[in-house]
Tab-separated table of C-alpha atoms in Angstrom:
chain	number	residue	atom	x	y	z
K	4	UNK	CA	-4.542	24.515	-17.562
K	5	UNK	CA	-0.657	25.020	-16.588
K	6	UNK	CA	1.557	27.321	-16.194
K	7	UNK	CA	3.909	26.707	-19.181
K	8	UNK	CA	6.769	28.830	-17.721
K	9	UNK	CA	7.608	26.509	-14.739
K	10	UNK	CA	7.931	22.535	-15.699
K	11	UNK	CA	5.417	20.267	-14.716
K	12	UNK	CA	5.893	17.761	-12.170
K	13	UNK	CA	3.193	15.032	-11.425
K	14	UNK	CA	3.139	13.610	-8.294
K	15	UNK	CA	1.797	10.346	-8.563
K	16	UNK	CA	0.818	8.169	-5.595
K	17	UNK	CA	-1.604	5.541	-4.066
K	18	UNK	CA	-1.661	2.553	-6.088
K	19	UNK	CA	-2.781	-1.134	-6.104
K	20	UNK	CA	-0.444	-2.889	-3.500
K	21	UNK	CA	-0.827	-3.137	0.196
K	22	UNK	CA	1.434	-0.088	0.793
K	23	UNK	CA	-1.208	2.229	-0.826
K	24	UNK	CA	-1.588	4.287	2.503
K	25	UNK	CA	2.147	4.901	2.867
K	26	UNK	CA	2.614	5.990	-0.431
K	27	UNK	CA	-0.232	8.696	0.080
K	28	UNK	CA	1.750	9.480	3.469
K	29	UNK	CA	4.819	10.045	0.994
K	30	UNK	CA	3.367	12.034	-1.246
K	31	UNK	CA	2.314	14.550	1.600
K	32	UNK	CA	5.768	15.093	2.401
K	33	UNK	CA	6.794	15.490	-1.061
K	34	UNK	CA	4.057	18.009	-1.964
K	35	UNK	CA	5.059	20.295	0.871
K	36	UNK	CA	8.198	20.256	-0.171
K	37	UNK	CA	8.295	21.240	-3.688
K	38	UNK	CA	9.349	24.668	-4.502
K	39	UNK	CA	6.272	26.116	-6.538
K	40	UNK	CA	8.124	28.983	-7.872
K	41	UNK	CA	10.242	26.663	-9.806
K	42	UNK	CA	8.166	23.729	-10.297
K	43	UNK	CA	4.411	23.581	-10.978
K	44	UNK	CA	2.938	20.280	-9.232
K	45	UNK	CA	-0.495	18.442	-10.153
K	46	UNK	CA	-1.072	15.435	-8.004
K	47	UNK	CA	-2.292	12.274	-9.436
K	48	UNK	CA	-3.862	9.495	-7.049
K	49	UNK	CA	-4.264	5.792	-8.049
K	50	UNK	CA	-7.336	4.174	-6.634
K	51	UNK	CA	-6.795	0.630	-5.096
K	52	UNK	CA	-8.810	-0.513	-7.847
K	53	UNK	CA	-6.067	1.086	-10.070
K	54	UNK	CA	-8.330	4.352	-11.503
K	55	UNK	CA	-6.138	7.328	-12.084
K	56	UNK	CA	-7.938	10.574	-10.451
K	57	UNK	CA	-6.844	14.255	-9.974
K	58	UNK	CA	-6.286	14.853	-6.186
K	59	UNK	CA	-5.950	18.060	-4.099
K	60	UNK	CA	-2.517	19.588	-3.857
K	61	UNK	CA	-3.032	19.467	0.173
K	62	UNK	CA	-0.148	17.727	1.749
K	63	UNK	CA	-1.950	17.758	5.101
K	64	UNK	CA	-4.850	15.433	3.638
K	65	UNK	CA	-2.160	12.351	3.445
K	66	UNK	CA	-0.704	11.736	6.610
K	67	UNK	CA	-0.825	8.578	8.656
K	68	UNK	CA	-2.731	8.678	11.909
K	69	UNK	CA	-3.146	6.166	14.970
K	70	UNK	CA	-6.297	5.008	13.078
K	71	UNK	CA	-4.507	4.398	9.317
K	72	UNK	CA	-3.825	6.373	6.565
K	73	UNK	CA	-5.484	8.134	3.563
K	74	UNK	CA	-7.012	5.622	0.570
K	75	UNK	CA	-7.346	7.522	-3.091
K	76	UNK	CA	-11.110	7.483	-3.800
K	77	UNK	CA	-12.417	7.494	-7.608
K	78	UNK	CA	-15.390	9.880	-8.072
K	79	UNK	CA	-16.198	11.201	-11.486
K	80	UNK	CA	-13.264	12.723	-12.732
K	81	UNK	CA	-10.102	10.906	-14.214
K	82	UNK	CA	-6.629	11.563	-15.421
K	83	UNK	CA	-4.684	9.903	-18.052
K	84	UNK	CA	-1.569	9.859	-20.150
K	85	UNK	CA	-2.241	10.224	-23.851
K	86	UNK	CA	-0.629	7.110	-25.289
K	87	UNK	CA	2.726	7.850	-26.996
K	88	UNK	CA	2.784	11.212	-25.599
K	89	UNK	CA	3.692	13.370	-22.433
K	90	UNK	CA	0.273	14.885	-22.442
K	91	UNK	CA	-1.732	14.799	-19.234
K	92	UNK	CA	-5.274	15.109	-19.718
K	93	UNK	CA	-8.379	15.089	-17.217
K	94	UNK	CA	-12.288	14.078	-18.206
K	95	UNK	CA	-15.388	13.016	-16.591
K	96	UNK	CA	-16.882	9.624	-16.827
K	97	UNK	CA	-20.534	8.634	-17.059
K	98	UNK	CA	-22.096	6.254	-14.481
K	99	UNK	CA	-20.684	3.350	-16.580
K	100	UNK	CA	-17.139	4.708	-15.804
K	101	UNK	CA	-16.919	5.296	-19.806
K	102	UNK	CA	-15.186	8.757	-21.026
K	103	UNK	CA	-17.468	11.542	-21.904
K	104	UNK	CA	-15.431	13.137	-24.611
K	105	UNK	CA	-16.985	16.505	-24.223
K	106	UNK	CA	-15.271	17.045	-20.643
K	107	UNK	CA	-11.703	16.280	-21.704
K	108	UNK	CA	-9.347	18.780	-21.191
K	109	UNK	CA	-5.485	19.309	-21.464
K	110	UNK	CA	-3.284	19.563	-18.070
K	111	UNK	CA	-0.044	20.034	-19.944
K	112	UNK	CA	2.955	18.296	-20.955
K	113	UNK	CA	4.756	16.479	-18.155
K	114	UNK	CA	8.364	17.106	-17.747
K	115	UNK	CA	8.895	14.816	-14.609
K	116	UNK	CA	6.898	12.433	-13.010
K	117	UNK	CA	7.424	11.898	-9.165
K	118	UNK	CA	6.395	8.335	-8.659
K	119	UNK	CA	5.660	7.325	-4.890
K	120	UNK	CA	4.003	3.752	-5.427
K	121	UNK	CA	5.508	1.376	-3.079
K	122	UNK	CA	5.551	-2.149	-3.972
K	123	UNK	CA	4.037	-4.144	-6.841
K	124	UNK	CA	2.604	-2.264	-9.897
K	125	UNK	CA	4.572	0.989	-8.871
K	126	UNK	CA	8.408	0.188	-7.775
K	127	UNK	CA	8.774	-3.196	-9.581
K	128	UNK	CA	9.376	-1.648	-13.188
K	129	UNK	CA	5.866	-1.542	-14.583
K	130	UNK	CA	5.301	2.141	-14.195
K	131	UNK	CA	8.654	2.773	-15.382
K	132	UNK	CA	7.959	1.031	-18.493
K	133	UNK	CA	4.769	2.894	-18.835
K	134	UNK	CA	6.732	6.138	-18.631
K	135	UNK	CA	9.475	5.024	-20.717
K	136	UNK	CA	7.329	4.120	-23.547
K	137	UNK	CA	6.056	7.476	-23.564
K	138	UNK	CA	9.328	9.306	-23.350
K	139	UNK	CA	8.404	10.948	-19.807
K	140	UNK	CA	11.430	11.500	-17.427
K	141	UNK	CA	10.622	10.051	-13.924
K	142	UNK	CA	12.295	10.284	-10.159
K	143	UNK	CA	14.198	7.023	-9.623
K	144	UNK	CA	15.289	3.945	-10.568
K	145	UNK	CA	14.653	2.328	-14.410
K	146	UNK	CA	12.870	-0.820	-15.385
K	147	UNK	CA	15.420	-3.394	-15.096
K	148	UNK	CA	16.803	-1.995	-11.733
K	149	UNK	CA	13.294	-1.272	-10.160
K	150	UNK	CA	12.098	-4.897	-11.275
K	151	UNK	CA	15.412	-6.578	-10.067
K	152	UNK	CA	15.289	-4.660	-6.322
K	153	UNK	CA	11.540	-5.471	-6.051
K	154	UNK	CA	12.220	-9.035	-6.334
K	155	UNK	CA	14.457	-10.440	-3.589
K	156	UNK	CA	15.647	-13.444	-5.503
K	157	UNK	CA	16.756	-11.314	-8.417
K	158	UNK	CA	18.401	-8.863	-5.920
K	159	UNK	CA	20.259	-11.787	-4.206
K	160	UNK	CA	21.069	-13.569	-7.415
K	161	UNK	CA	22.727	-10.121	-9.153
K	162	UNK	CA	24.515	-8.692	-5.998
K	163	UNK	CA	25.759	-12.251	-5.114
K	164	UNK	CA	27.438	-12.339	-8.617
K	165	UNK	CA	28.769	-9.014	-7.652
K	166	UNK	CA	30.741	-10.533	-4.734
K	167	UNK	CA	28.677	-8.840	-2.104
K	168	UNK	CA	27.354	-11.027	0.607
K	169	UNK	CA	23.629	-11.763	0.758
K	170	UNK	CA	23.568	-14.305	3.418
K	171	UNK	CA	21.922	-17.992	3.210
K	172	UNK	CA	18.373	-18.608	1.452
K	173	UNK	CA	16.206	-20.210	-0.427
K	174	UNK	CA	13.281	-19.552	-2.599
K	175	UNK	CA	9.962	-21.646	-4.235
K	176	UNK	CA	6.887	-20.437	-5.686
K	177	UNK	CA	2.985	-21.630	-4.608
K	178	UNK	CA	3.274	-24.539	-7.416
K	179	UNK	CA	6.554	-25.882	-5.892
K	180	UNK	CA	4.842	-25.869	-2.219
K	181	UNK	CA	1.734	-27.320	-3.388
K	182	UNK	CA	3.316	-30.137	-5.287
K	183	UNK	CA	6.483	-31.030	-3.127
K	184	UNK	CA	6.184	-29.042	0.258
K	185	UNK	CA	8.626	-31.841	1.793
K	186	UNK	CA	11.315	-30.789	-0.562
K	187	UNK	CA	10.818	-27.172	0.367
K	188	UNK	CA	10.840	-28.015	4.025
K	189	UNK	CA	13.890	-29.707	3.826
K	190	UNK	CA	15.564	-26.937	2.093
K	191	UNK	CA	14.697	-24.627	4.607
K	192	UNK	CA	15.599	-26.907	7.477
K	193	UNK	CA	19.184	-26.841	5.765
K	194	UNK	CA	19.215	-23.059	6.767
K	195	UNK	CA	18.738	-23.863	10.375
K	196	UNK	CA	16.065	-22.091	12.543
K	197	UNK	CA	14.876	-19.494	13.251
K	198	UNK	CA	14.518	-18.267	9.602
K	199	UNK	CA	12.751	-15.461	8.042
K	200	UNK	CA	9.634	-15.931	5.757
K	201	UNK	CA	8.880	-13.335	3.093
K	202	UNK	CA	7.086	-12.529	-0.217
K	203	UNK	CA	9.513	-12.244	-2.624
K	204	UNK	CA	8.070	-8.977	-4.281
K	205	UNK	CA	6.465	-7.163	-1.006
K	206	UNK	CA	7.659	-4.256	0.529
K	207	UNK	CA	7.361	-2.510	3.986
K	208	UNK	CA	7.739	-5.814	5.609
K	209	UNK	CA	4.212	-6.858	4.459
K	210	UNK	CA	3.694	-10.704	5.191
K	211	UNK	CA	6.849	-11.303	6.955
K	212	UNK	CA	7.026	-14.079	9.439
K	213	UNK	CA	9.811	-15.135	11.809
K	214	UNK	CA	9.935	-19.046	12.247
K	215	UNK	CA	11.588	-20.673	15.291
K	216	UNK	CA	11.045	-23.811	14.174
K	217	UNK	CA	9.009	-26.369	11.760
K	218	UNK	CA	5.925	-26.376	13.501
K	219	UNK	CA	5.542	-22.677	12.547
K	220	UNK	CA	6.600	-22.890	9.051
K	221	UNK	CA	3.286	-23.546	7.210
K	222	UNK	CA	1.207	-20.534	8.716
K	223	UNK	CA	4.231	-18.665	7.836
K	224	UNK	CA	4.314	-19.728	4.157
K	225	UNK	CA	0.778	-19.163	3.742
K	226	UNK	CA	0.856	-15.512	5.063
K	227	UNK	CA	3.878	-14.719	2.658
K	228	UNK	CA	1.770	-16.307	-0.164
K	229	UNK	CA	-1.405	-14.358	0.813
K	230	UNK	CA	0.839	-11.410	-1.103
K	231	UNK	CA	2.917	-13.277	-3.332
K	232	UNK	CA	2.900	-16.509	-5.167
K	233	UNK	CA	6.540	-16.699	-4.923
K	234	UNK	CA	8.301	-17.166	-1.158
K	235	UNK	CA	11.902	-16.328	-0.264
K	236	UNK	CA	13.448	-17.756	2.962
K	237	UNK	CA	16.391	-16.570	4.661
K	238	UNK	CA	18.695	-17.804	7.783
K	239	UNK	CA	18.462	-15.362	10.431
K	240	UNK	CA	21.429	-12.883	10.280
K	241	UNK	CA	22.795	-12.442	13.654
K	242	UNK	CA	23.784	-8.719	14.067
K	243	UNK	CA	22.907	-4.909	14.128
K	244	UNK	CA	20.330	-3.848	11.326
K	245	UNK	CA	22.129	-0.765	9.618
K	246	UNK	CA	20.987	1.178	6.744
K	247	UNK	CA	22.600	3.618	4.272
K	248	UNK	CA	20.945	5.959	1.572
K	249	UNK	CA	22.346	6.425	-1.886
K	250	UNK	CA	21.637	9.682	-3.642
K	251	UNK	CA	22.405	10.189	-7.475
K	252	UNK	CA	22.286	13.656	-8.441
K	253	UNK	CA	22.165	15.388	-12.122
K	254	UNK	CA	25.892	15.673	-12.458
K	255	UNK	CA	26.343	11.958	-12.496
K	256	UNK	CA	27.724	11.871	-9.133
K	257	UNK	CA	26.594	9.434	-5.913
K	258	UNK	CA	26.625	10.272	-2.240
K	259	UNK	CA	26.268	7.927	0.459
K	260	UNK	CA	24.278	9.101	3.694
K	261	UNK	CA	25.282	8.687	7.245
K	262	UNK	CA	24.800	5.250	8.543
K	263	UNK	CA	21.454	4.625	10.522
K	264	UNK	CA	20.735	1.815	12.859
K	265	UNK	CA	17.315	0.545	13.932
K	266	UNK	CA	16.908	-0.859	17.205
K	267	UNK	CA	13.651	-2.718	17.825
K	268	UNK	CA	12.348	-2.336	21.468
K	269	UNK	CA	9.060	-3.897	21.780
K	270	UNK	CA	8.794	-6.477	18.580
K	271	UNK	CA	11.218	-9.468	17.535
K	272	UNK	CA	11.568	-7.860	14.283
K	273	UNK	CA	10.959	-4.643	12.420
K	274	UNK	CA	7.264	-5.306	11.076
K	275	UNK	CA	4.544	-3.328	9.277
K	276	UNK	CA	2.865	-1.977	12.515
K	277	UNK	CA	6.282	-1.278	14.252
K	278	UNK	CA	7.440	0.697	11.138
K	279	UNK	CA	4.279	3.076	10.695
K	280	UNK	CA	1.878	2.964	13.371
K	281	UNK	CA	3.864	2.357	16.724
K	282	UNK	CA	6.542	5.045	17.492
K	283	UNK	CA	7.568	3.421	20.749
K	284	UNK	CA	7.955	-0.002	18.828
K	285	UNK	CA	11.659	1.061	17.309
K	286	UNK	CA	14.587	3.842	17.840
K	287	UNK	CA	16.802	5.041	15.210
K	288	UNK	CA	20.245	6.035	15.906
K	289	UNK	CA	21.633	8.312	13.228
K	290	UNK	CA	24.551	8.256	13.007
K	291	UNK	CA	24.686	4.874	14.194
K	292	UNK	CA	27.400	4.205	16.862
K	293	UNK	CA	30.200	2.322	14.621
K	294	UNK	CA	33.698	2.499	14.059
K	295	UNK	CA	34.618	5.055	11.340
K	296	UNK	CA	36.145	2.177	9.362
K	297	UNK	CA	33.167	-0.106	9.805
K	298	UNK	CA	30.909	3.299	8.419
K	299	UNK	CA	33.226	3.590	5.751
K	300	UNK	CA	32.831	-0.129	4.404
K	301	UNK	CA	29.306	0.128	4.663
K	302	UNK	CA	28.862	3.365	2.730
K	303	UNK	CA	31.409	1.825	0.190
K	304	UNK	CA	29.427	-1.536	-0.311
K	305	UNK	CA	26.021	0.643	-0.552
K	306	UNK	CA	27.554	2.554	-3.586
K	307	UNK	CA	29.015	-0.717	-5.127
K	308	UNK	CA	25.713	-2.348	-4.731
K	309	UNK	CA	23.827	0.785	-6.149
K	310	UNK	CA	25.826	0.441	-9.234
K	311	UNK	CA	25.686	-3.461	-9.664
K	312	UNK	CA	21.840	-3.046	-10.211
K	313	UNK	CA	22.224	-0.268	-12.242
K	314	UNK	CA	20.322	2.396	-9.690
K	315	UNK	CA	19.497	5.988	-10.253
K	316	UNK	CA	18.554	8.854	-8.212
K	317	UNK	CA	17.428	7.127	-4.990
K	318	UNK	CA	18.067	3.922	-2.808
K	319	UNK	CA	18.255	2.970	0.646
K	320	UNK	CA	20.275	-0.032	1.426
K	321	UNK	CA	19.743	-2.364	4.268
K	322	UNK	CA	22.283	-4.616	6.009
K	323	UNK	CA	23.155	-6.680	8.885
K	324	UNK	CA	26.530	-5.959	10.704
K	325	UNK	CA	27.730	-8.936	13.096
K	326	UNK	CA	30.188	-7.008	15.722
K	327	UNK	CA	31.949	-10.526	16.641
K	328	UNK	CA	32.793	-11.578	13.423
K	329	UNK	CA	32.774	-8.514	11.369
K	330	UNK	CA	30.564	-10.031	8.817
K	331	UNK	CA	28.353	-7.445	6.605
K	332	UNK	CA	25.306	-8.958	4.771
K	333	UNK	CA	23.118	-7.035	2.525
K	334	UNK	CA	19.481	-7.583	3.308
K	335	UNK	CA	17.629	-5.592	0.342
K	336	UNK	CA	17.406	-2.518	-1.715
K	337	UNK	CA	14.502	-0.222	-1.432
K	338	UNK	CA	14.623	1.784	-4.760
K	339	UNK	CA	11.642	4.010	-3.229
K	340	UNK	CA	12.491	3.955	0.375
K	341	UNK	CA	9.950	5.350	2.951
K	342	UNK	CA	9.904	9.061	1.975
K	343	UNK	CA	7.995	10.853	4.430
K	344	UNK	CA	10.181	13.736	6.280
K	345	UNK	CA	10.394	11.196	9.294
K	346	UNK	CA	11.685	8.249	7.125
K	347	UNK	CA	14.950	6.903	7.620
K	348	UNK	CA	16.224	7.940	4.543
K	349	UNK	CA	15.885	11.734	4.641
K	350	UNK	CA	16.751	11.278	8.013
K	351	UNK	CA	20.197	9.601	7.254
K	352	UNK	CA	20.691	12.359	4.652
K	353	UNK	CA	19.825	15.062	7.121
K	354	UNK	CA	22.873	13.690	9.138
K	355	UNK	CA	25.122	14.831	6.239
K	356	UNK	CA	23.432	18.163	5.869
K	357	UNK	CA	21.278	17.682	3.148
K	358	UNK	CA	17.762	18.512	3.947
K	359	UNK	CA	14.216	16.975	2.986
K	360	UNK	CA	13.372	19.680	0.306
K	361	UNK	CA	16.882	19.829	-0.809
K	362	UNK	CA	16.387	15.849	-1.366
K	363	UNK	CA	13.396	16.408	-3.296
K	364	UNK	CA	14.711	19.099	-5.620
K	365	UNK	CA	18.006	17.244	-6.212
K	366	UNK	CA	15.935	14.105	-7.404
K	367	UNK	CA	13.334	16.197	-9.427
K	368	UNK	CA	16.378	17.736	-11.172
K	369	UNK	CA	18.333	14.328	-11.590
K	370	UNK	CA	15.342	13.063	-13.353
K	371	UNK	CA	14.714	15.910	-15.396
K	372	UNK	CA	18.503	15.810	-16.878
K	373	UNK	CA	18.114	12.323	-18.349
K	374	UNK	CA	18.096	11.747	-21.722
K	375	UNK	CA	15.018	10.283	-23.624
K	376	UNK	CA	15.611	6.569	-24.607
K	377	UNK	CA	17.932	3.823	-23.742
K	378	UNK	CA	20.691	4.894	-21.015
């Protein structure tokens, strides 16, 4: 069904996490920017129930709006990767959801998957493992890097061992909380209030609460645990919230972006709503108004962190910078950052002269150049 003269790129989006609609919006930007004279694209959506379905190559269909975003719905068509191969097939299902064998058709051999699945079961190494088992190249970080960076506990542990300042924090599970909440509260109290209570493995600021005192703690823990049974609690890090993107290219080189700074205008912190649905809630300064030496230090630390977690292709690395003390705390690494044309990552690279379509093609080319197997 595909033109064998052009490599096939499967743009994969949606997914089962709470960031489904953000993933769809990202897919719209990518689909609009791939040069169809060089690559042929096939859009695949994963419904909230985990069903893989063929989708229209219509970038405008997936945009966010004031009322929300797009949700993948499964009809009577499905797609699948044949186990142990790079072959993408399409087929119809009956009323019970079973494959109608007579309807199976081959889409083609996949050259690169561009996964745009934010959060668990997409950005956390699970999808990357599936693709590795089929020998399919894909954009972005590998299994281990994706898993480590999706889990804030593992991120801080690995980066701390690499000598990078990750601030003060503690973590516990639902079992810990239910079995000995008093001990958990004591450890949190030692951090000093305010603290930020977060799901360990969620993204897009889902489930995060700022807690100003012990009376607010239980509700914040329950909110975080509605997204993840493991919670991390971080001491507040006074300072400016600054970001740096890292781009890995096919020749093996790494490029750091300009530094961006998020200034929250209407909320106490950069939460889910202010990120995606309230354009008046935040301002992004890019490049950030920082001394040259500080900006260079942030870029250098971002590159060290990217290599410490064995990053590939793409990451956005978030910091807190305290002007009074000079302290630079690495907050988190996003291996699949927001990637609409208006998102932070492309904006920061735009400031150093790399356009959104150039980013898209650089990432596809980097993935296509990777060897199969362990690397």
